[in-house]
XYZ file of C-alpha atoms in Angstrom:
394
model
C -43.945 2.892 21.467
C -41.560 -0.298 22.060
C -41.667 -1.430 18.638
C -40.456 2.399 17.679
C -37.152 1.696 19.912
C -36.559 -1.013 18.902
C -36.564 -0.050 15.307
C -34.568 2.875 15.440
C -31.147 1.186 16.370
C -31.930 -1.613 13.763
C -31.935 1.075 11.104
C -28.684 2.738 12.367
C -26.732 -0.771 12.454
C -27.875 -1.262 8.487
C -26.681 2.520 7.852
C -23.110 1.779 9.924
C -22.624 -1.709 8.897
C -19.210 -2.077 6.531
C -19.305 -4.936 3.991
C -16.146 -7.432 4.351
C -13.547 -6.554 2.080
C -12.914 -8.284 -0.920
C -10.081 -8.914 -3.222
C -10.620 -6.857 -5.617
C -11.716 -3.827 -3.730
C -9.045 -0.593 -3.646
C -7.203 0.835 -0.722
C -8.493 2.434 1.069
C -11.811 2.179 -0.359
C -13.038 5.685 0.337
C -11.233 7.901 -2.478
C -10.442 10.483 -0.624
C -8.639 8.162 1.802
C -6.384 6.919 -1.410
C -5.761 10.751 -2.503
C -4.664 11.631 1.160
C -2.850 8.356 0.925
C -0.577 9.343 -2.019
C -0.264 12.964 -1.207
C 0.855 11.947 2.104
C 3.192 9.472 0.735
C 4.575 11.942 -2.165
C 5.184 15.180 0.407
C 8.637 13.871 1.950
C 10.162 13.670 -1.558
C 8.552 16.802 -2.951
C 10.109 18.298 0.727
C 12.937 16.942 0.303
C 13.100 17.848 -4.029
C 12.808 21.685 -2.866
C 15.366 21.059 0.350
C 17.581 20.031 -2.843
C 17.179 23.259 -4.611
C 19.775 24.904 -2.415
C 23.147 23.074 -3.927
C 23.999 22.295 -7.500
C 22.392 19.100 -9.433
C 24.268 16.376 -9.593
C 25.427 16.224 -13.994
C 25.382 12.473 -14.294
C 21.825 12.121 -13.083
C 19.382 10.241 -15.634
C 17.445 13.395 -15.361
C 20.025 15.866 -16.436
C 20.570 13.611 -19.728
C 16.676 13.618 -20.201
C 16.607 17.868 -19.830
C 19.815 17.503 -22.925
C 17.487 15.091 -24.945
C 14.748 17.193 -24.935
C 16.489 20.542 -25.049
C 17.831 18.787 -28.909
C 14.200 17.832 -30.300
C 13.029 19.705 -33.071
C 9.532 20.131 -32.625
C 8.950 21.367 -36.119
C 9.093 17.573 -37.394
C 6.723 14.507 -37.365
C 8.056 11.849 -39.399
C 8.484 8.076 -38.476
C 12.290 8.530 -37.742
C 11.432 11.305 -35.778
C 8.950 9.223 -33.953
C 11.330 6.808 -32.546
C 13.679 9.835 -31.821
C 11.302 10.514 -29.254
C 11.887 7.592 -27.466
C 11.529 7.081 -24.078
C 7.996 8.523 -25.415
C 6.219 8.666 -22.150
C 9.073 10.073 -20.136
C 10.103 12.578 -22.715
C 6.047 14.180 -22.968
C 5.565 14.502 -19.755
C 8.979 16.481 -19.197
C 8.500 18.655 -22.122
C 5.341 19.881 -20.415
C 7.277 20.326 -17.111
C 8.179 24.335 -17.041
C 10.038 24.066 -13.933
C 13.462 22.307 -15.182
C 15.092 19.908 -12.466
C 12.682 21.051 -9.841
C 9.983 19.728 -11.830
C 11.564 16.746 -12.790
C 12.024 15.314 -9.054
C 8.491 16.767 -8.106
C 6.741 14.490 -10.865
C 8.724 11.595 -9.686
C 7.758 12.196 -6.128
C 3.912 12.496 -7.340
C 4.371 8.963 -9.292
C 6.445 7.652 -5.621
C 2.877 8.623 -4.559
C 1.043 6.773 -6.428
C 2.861 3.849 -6.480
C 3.233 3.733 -2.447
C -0.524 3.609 -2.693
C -0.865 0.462 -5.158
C 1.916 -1.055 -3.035
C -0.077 -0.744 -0.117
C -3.472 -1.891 -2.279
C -1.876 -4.895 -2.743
C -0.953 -5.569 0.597
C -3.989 -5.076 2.209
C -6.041 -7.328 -0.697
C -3.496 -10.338 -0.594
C -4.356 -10.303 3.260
C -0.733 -9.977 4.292
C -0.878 -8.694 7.567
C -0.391 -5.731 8.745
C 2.933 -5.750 10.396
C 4.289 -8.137 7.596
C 2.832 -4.977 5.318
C 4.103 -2.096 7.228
C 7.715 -3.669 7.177
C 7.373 -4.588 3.510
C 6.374 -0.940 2.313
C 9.624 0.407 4.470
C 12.234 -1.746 3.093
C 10.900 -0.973 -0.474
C 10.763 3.144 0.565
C 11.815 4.260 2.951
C 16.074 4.514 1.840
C 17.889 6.736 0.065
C 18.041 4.243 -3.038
C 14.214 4.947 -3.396
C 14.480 8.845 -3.000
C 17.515 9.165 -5.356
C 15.704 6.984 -7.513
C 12.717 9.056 -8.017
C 14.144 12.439 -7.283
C 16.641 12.021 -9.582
C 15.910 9.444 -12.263
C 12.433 10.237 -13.704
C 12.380 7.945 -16.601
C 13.316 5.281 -15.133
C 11.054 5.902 -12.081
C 8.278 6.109 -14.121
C 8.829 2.968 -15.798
C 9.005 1.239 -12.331
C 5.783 2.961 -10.487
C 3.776 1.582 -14.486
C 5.445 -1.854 -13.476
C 4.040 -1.726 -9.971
C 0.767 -0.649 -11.195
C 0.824 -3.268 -14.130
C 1.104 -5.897 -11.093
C -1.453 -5.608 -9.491
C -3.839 -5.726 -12.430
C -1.590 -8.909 -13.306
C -2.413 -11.029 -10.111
C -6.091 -9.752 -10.629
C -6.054 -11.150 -14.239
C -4.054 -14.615 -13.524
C -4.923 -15.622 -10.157
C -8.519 -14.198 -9.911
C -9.724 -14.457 -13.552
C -10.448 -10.375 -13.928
C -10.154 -10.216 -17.611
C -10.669 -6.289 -17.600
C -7.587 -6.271 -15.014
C -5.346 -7.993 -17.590
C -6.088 -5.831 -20.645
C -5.051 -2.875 -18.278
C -2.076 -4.130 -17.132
C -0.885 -4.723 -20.421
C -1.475 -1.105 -21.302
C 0.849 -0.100 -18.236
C 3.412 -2.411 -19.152
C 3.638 -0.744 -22.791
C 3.659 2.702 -20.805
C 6.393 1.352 -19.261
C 8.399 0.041 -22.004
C 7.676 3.584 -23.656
C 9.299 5.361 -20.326
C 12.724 4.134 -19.991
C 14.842 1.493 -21.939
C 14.643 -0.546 -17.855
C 10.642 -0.642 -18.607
C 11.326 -3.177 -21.877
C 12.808 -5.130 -18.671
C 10.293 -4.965 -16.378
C 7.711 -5.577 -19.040
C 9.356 -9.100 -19.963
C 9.661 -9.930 -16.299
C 5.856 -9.318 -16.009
C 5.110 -11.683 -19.174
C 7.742 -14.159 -17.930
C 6.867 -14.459 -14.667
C 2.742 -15.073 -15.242
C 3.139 -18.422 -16.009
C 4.769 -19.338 -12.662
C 1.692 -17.949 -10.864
C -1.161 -19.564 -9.650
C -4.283 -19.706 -12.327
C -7.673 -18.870 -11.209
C -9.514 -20.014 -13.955
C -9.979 -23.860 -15.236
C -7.302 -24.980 -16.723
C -7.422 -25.567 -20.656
C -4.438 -26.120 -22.827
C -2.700 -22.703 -23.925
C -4.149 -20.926 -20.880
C -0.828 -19.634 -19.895
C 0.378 -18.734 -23.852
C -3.000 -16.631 -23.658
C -2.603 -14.941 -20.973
C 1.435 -13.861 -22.091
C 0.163 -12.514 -25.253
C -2.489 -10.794 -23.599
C -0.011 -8.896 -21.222
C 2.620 -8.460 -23.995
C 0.304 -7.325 -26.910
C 0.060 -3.572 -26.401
C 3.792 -3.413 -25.818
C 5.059 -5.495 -29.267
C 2.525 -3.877 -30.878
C 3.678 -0.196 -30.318
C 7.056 -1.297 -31.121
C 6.361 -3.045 -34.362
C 4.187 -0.248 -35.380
C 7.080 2.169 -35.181
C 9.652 -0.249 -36.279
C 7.483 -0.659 -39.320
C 7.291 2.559 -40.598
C 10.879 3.082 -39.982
C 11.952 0.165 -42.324
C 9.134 1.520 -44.810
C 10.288 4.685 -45.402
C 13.754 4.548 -43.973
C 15.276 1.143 -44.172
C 16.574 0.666 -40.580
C 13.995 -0.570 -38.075
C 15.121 1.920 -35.357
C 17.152 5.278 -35.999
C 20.659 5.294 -34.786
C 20.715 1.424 -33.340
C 24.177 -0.146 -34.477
C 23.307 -3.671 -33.214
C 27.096 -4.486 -33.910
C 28.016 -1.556 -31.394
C 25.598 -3.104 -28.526
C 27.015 -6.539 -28.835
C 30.546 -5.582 -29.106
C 29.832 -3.373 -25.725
C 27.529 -6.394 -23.999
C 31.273 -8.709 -24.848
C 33.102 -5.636 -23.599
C 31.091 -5.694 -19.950
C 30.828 -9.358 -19.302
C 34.555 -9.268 -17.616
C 33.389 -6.172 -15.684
C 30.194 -8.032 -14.517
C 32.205 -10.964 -13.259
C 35.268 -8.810 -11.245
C 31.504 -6.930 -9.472
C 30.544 -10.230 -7.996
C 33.769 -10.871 -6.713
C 33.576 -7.797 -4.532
C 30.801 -6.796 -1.480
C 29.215 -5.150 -3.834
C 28.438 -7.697 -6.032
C 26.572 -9.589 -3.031
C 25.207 -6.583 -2.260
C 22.975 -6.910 -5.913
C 22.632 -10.744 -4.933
C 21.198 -10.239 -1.853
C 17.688 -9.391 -2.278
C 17.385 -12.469 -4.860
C 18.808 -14.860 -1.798
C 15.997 -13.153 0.475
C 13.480 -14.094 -2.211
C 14.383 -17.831 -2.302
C 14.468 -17.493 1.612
C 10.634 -16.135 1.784
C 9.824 -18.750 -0.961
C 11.093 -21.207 0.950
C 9.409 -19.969 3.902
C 5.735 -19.986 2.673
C 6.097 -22.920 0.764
C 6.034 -21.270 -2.612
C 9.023 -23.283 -4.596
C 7.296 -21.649 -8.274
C 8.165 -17.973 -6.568
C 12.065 -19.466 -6.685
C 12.014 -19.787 -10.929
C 10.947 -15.995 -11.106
C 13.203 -14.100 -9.155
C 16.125 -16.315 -10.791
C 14.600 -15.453 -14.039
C 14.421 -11.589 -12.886
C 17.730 -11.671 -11.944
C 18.989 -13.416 -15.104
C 17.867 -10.486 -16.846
C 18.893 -7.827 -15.063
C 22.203 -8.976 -15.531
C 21.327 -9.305 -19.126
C 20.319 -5.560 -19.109
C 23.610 -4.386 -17.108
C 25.016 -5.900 -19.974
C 23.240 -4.183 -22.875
C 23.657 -0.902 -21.449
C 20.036 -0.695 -20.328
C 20.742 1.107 -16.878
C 22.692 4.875 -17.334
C 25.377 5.042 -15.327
C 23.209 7.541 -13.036
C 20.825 4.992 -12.146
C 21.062 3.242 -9.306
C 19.115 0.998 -6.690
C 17.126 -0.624 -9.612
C 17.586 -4.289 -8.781
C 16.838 -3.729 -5.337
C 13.445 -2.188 -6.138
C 12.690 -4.245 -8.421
C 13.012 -7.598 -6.818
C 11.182 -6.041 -3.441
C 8.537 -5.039 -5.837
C 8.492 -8.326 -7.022
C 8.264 -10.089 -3.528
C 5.628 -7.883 -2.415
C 3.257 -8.719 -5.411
C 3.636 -12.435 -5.806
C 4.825 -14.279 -2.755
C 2.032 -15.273 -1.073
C 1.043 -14.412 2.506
C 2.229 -16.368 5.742
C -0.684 -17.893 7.302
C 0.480 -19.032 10.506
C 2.268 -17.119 13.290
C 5.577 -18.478 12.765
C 5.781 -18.131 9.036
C 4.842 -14.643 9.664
C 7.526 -13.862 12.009
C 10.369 -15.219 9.519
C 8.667 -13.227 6.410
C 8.687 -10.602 9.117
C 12.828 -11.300 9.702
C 13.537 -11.167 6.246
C 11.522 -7.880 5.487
C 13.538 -6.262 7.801
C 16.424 -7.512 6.356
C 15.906 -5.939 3.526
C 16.215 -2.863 5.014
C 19.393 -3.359 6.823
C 20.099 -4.739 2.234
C 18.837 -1.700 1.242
C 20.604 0.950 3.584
C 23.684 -1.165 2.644
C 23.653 -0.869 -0.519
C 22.982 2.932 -0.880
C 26.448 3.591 1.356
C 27.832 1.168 -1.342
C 26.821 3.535 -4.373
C 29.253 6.342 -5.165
C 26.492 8.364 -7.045
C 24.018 7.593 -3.885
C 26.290 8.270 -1.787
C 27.059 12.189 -3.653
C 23.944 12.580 -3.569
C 23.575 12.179 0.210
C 26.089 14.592 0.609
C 24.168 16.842 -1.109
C 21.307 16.224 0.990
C 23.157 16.569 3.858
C 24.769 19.953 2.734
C 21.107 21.402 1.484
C 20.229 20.758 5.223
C 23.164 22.363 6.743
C 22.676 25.587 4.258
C 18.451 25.581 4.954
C 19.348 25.204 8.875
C 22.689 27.704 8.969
């Protein structure tokens, strides 16, 4: 009779027991708990897409330029030029298949917001940042308008930035932990990237670049770090050659309607423009999340984390430059570098370091909030939230 007791609860602890996590295991673990997770993540923005419904789009959004590019596609072809016509391929599929115009547009970006909230929050939780640290992170990075007017309003380039986010955590996996599957996969979402927006060629050399500054889990052997580049960047140069390729077969130009001349005449054009910006508020405005980067670095004693976000910003610049942003987008930078900090600075490990990382995550927000006033388009855009509101509520 005793031994029968005593059994019972021993059988009930095995049943209940939860195995530690590890480093490699999702969040949350259940999948149900990551679907509720993204839904619940992607229903403000899909609220506040249909709260938007009530007033006029805003014409110089990214989006209304991708409903003109794909409202002049003739279907009817399939030749190489054609091909590269397509491009931003990714982007320009999925919102031929969207039969709800504008509307649909901002509701697939808030579904993608979704799923990159949850990867965000992956990360966190298998770095071992803690939780408050995490919490704060995940609001500076969401939860302003240049995140909502991103995605509600700039699909393409949205999408290019949740394969990005996705692409880094399979990156850490692959460099610092050694998960070979985890780097073939994020080099796969960096070409979907690339093949999203002309900003995801960006992010994808930002991802390749910054690798080598990261810490290496496996032994090292000479050429680890060229290996594991090419192994991120191969999928990418690969569908770009390919299509490149045919165009100089059959057509003789390696990419329909580039006039290189045009691009660097325009990059000469913008470089006096780019210097009078950081001679205004605004201009430190775009600094400032790259001067909270070298703060954290400095902060968890990570002086390699310092290299990348100077090389990130480097190329921004570079992009503003070539013309690579619209002149819809905004809040890019800012995501992008937060994105960046979240993924590869490591964790505080001691209560004081984790009150400073703590400091600086929230100044991001106070960054972030700042520079959204500071955007004319962000700030139209507000109005028209604002006016959607007053029109739903009478």
């Amino acid at each position: 009779m005793s031994s029968t007791v005593e059994v019972a609860p021993l059988r009930r602890d095995r049943t209940n027991r939860t195995s530690a996590r590890s480093r490699l295991d999702p969040f949350p673990r259940n999948p149900i708990g990551r679907w509720m997770l993204r839904l619940g993540a992607a229903a403000p923005l899909v609220l506040l897409a249909l709260l938007l419904e009530t007033v006029p789009h805003p014409e110089s959004s990214p989006n209304a330029g991708l409903e003109a590019a794909i409202a002049a596609i003739d279907w009817t072809r399939g030749d190489a030029e054609w091909l590269a016509l397509l491009y931003p391929h990714t982007a320009t599929l999925i919102a031929s298949a969207n039969p709800f115009g504008r509307l649909g547009l901002s509701i697939l970006g808030a579904i993608a917001a979704g799923f990159l909230i949850q990867k965000v929050a992956e990360i966190i939780a298998q770095r071992s940042i803690p939780r408050s640290t995490g919490i704060i992170l995940i609001l500076a990075l969401t939860a302003n308008p240049l995140f909502a007017y991103f995605a509600l309003e700039n699909l393409p380039g949205f999408l290019a930035l949740t394969f990005f986010g996705l692409a880094l955590a399979d990156l850490v996996r692959f460099v610092n932990w050694g998960n070979t599957e985890s780097g073939f996969r994020a080099g796969i979402l960096l070409m979907a990237a690339a093949l999203s927006d002309p900003s995801g060629i960006l992010y994808a050399l930002v991802a390749v670049l910054a690798s080598p500054f990261l810490r290496h889990g496996r032994t090292a052997a000479p050429g680890l770090r060229a290996a594991n580049m090419l192994v991120l960047a191969f999928p990418t140069l690969g569908a770009f050659a390919t299509i490149m390729f045919l165009n100089l077969l059959f057509f003789g130009s390696i990419w329909p309607g580039l006039d290189i001349g045009a691009v660097a005449a325009g990059a000469v054009a913008a470089v006096p423009q780019l210097v009078a910006l950081y001679a205004t508020p605004t201009g430190w405005l775009i600094a400032a999340p790259l001067l909270s980067a070298w703060l954290v670095a400095a902060i968890v004693r990570r002086p390699a984390a310092i290299p990348v976000s100077t090389i990130v910003f480097v190329l921004l610049n570079l992009a503003f430059l070539l013309g690579v942003f619209p002149p819809g987008a905004a809040g890019a930078s800012f995501l992008l570098l937060t994105l960046l900090a979240i993924t590869l600075i490591p964790a505080a490990r001691t209560p004081v370091t984790n009150a400073l990382v703590d400091l600086v995550a929230v100044l991001q927000i106070v960054i972030a909030w700042s520079a959204a006033l500071d955007r004319p388009v962000v700030l139209d855009w507000m109005q028209s939230v604002a006016t959607a509101w007053v029109v739903l509520t009478g």
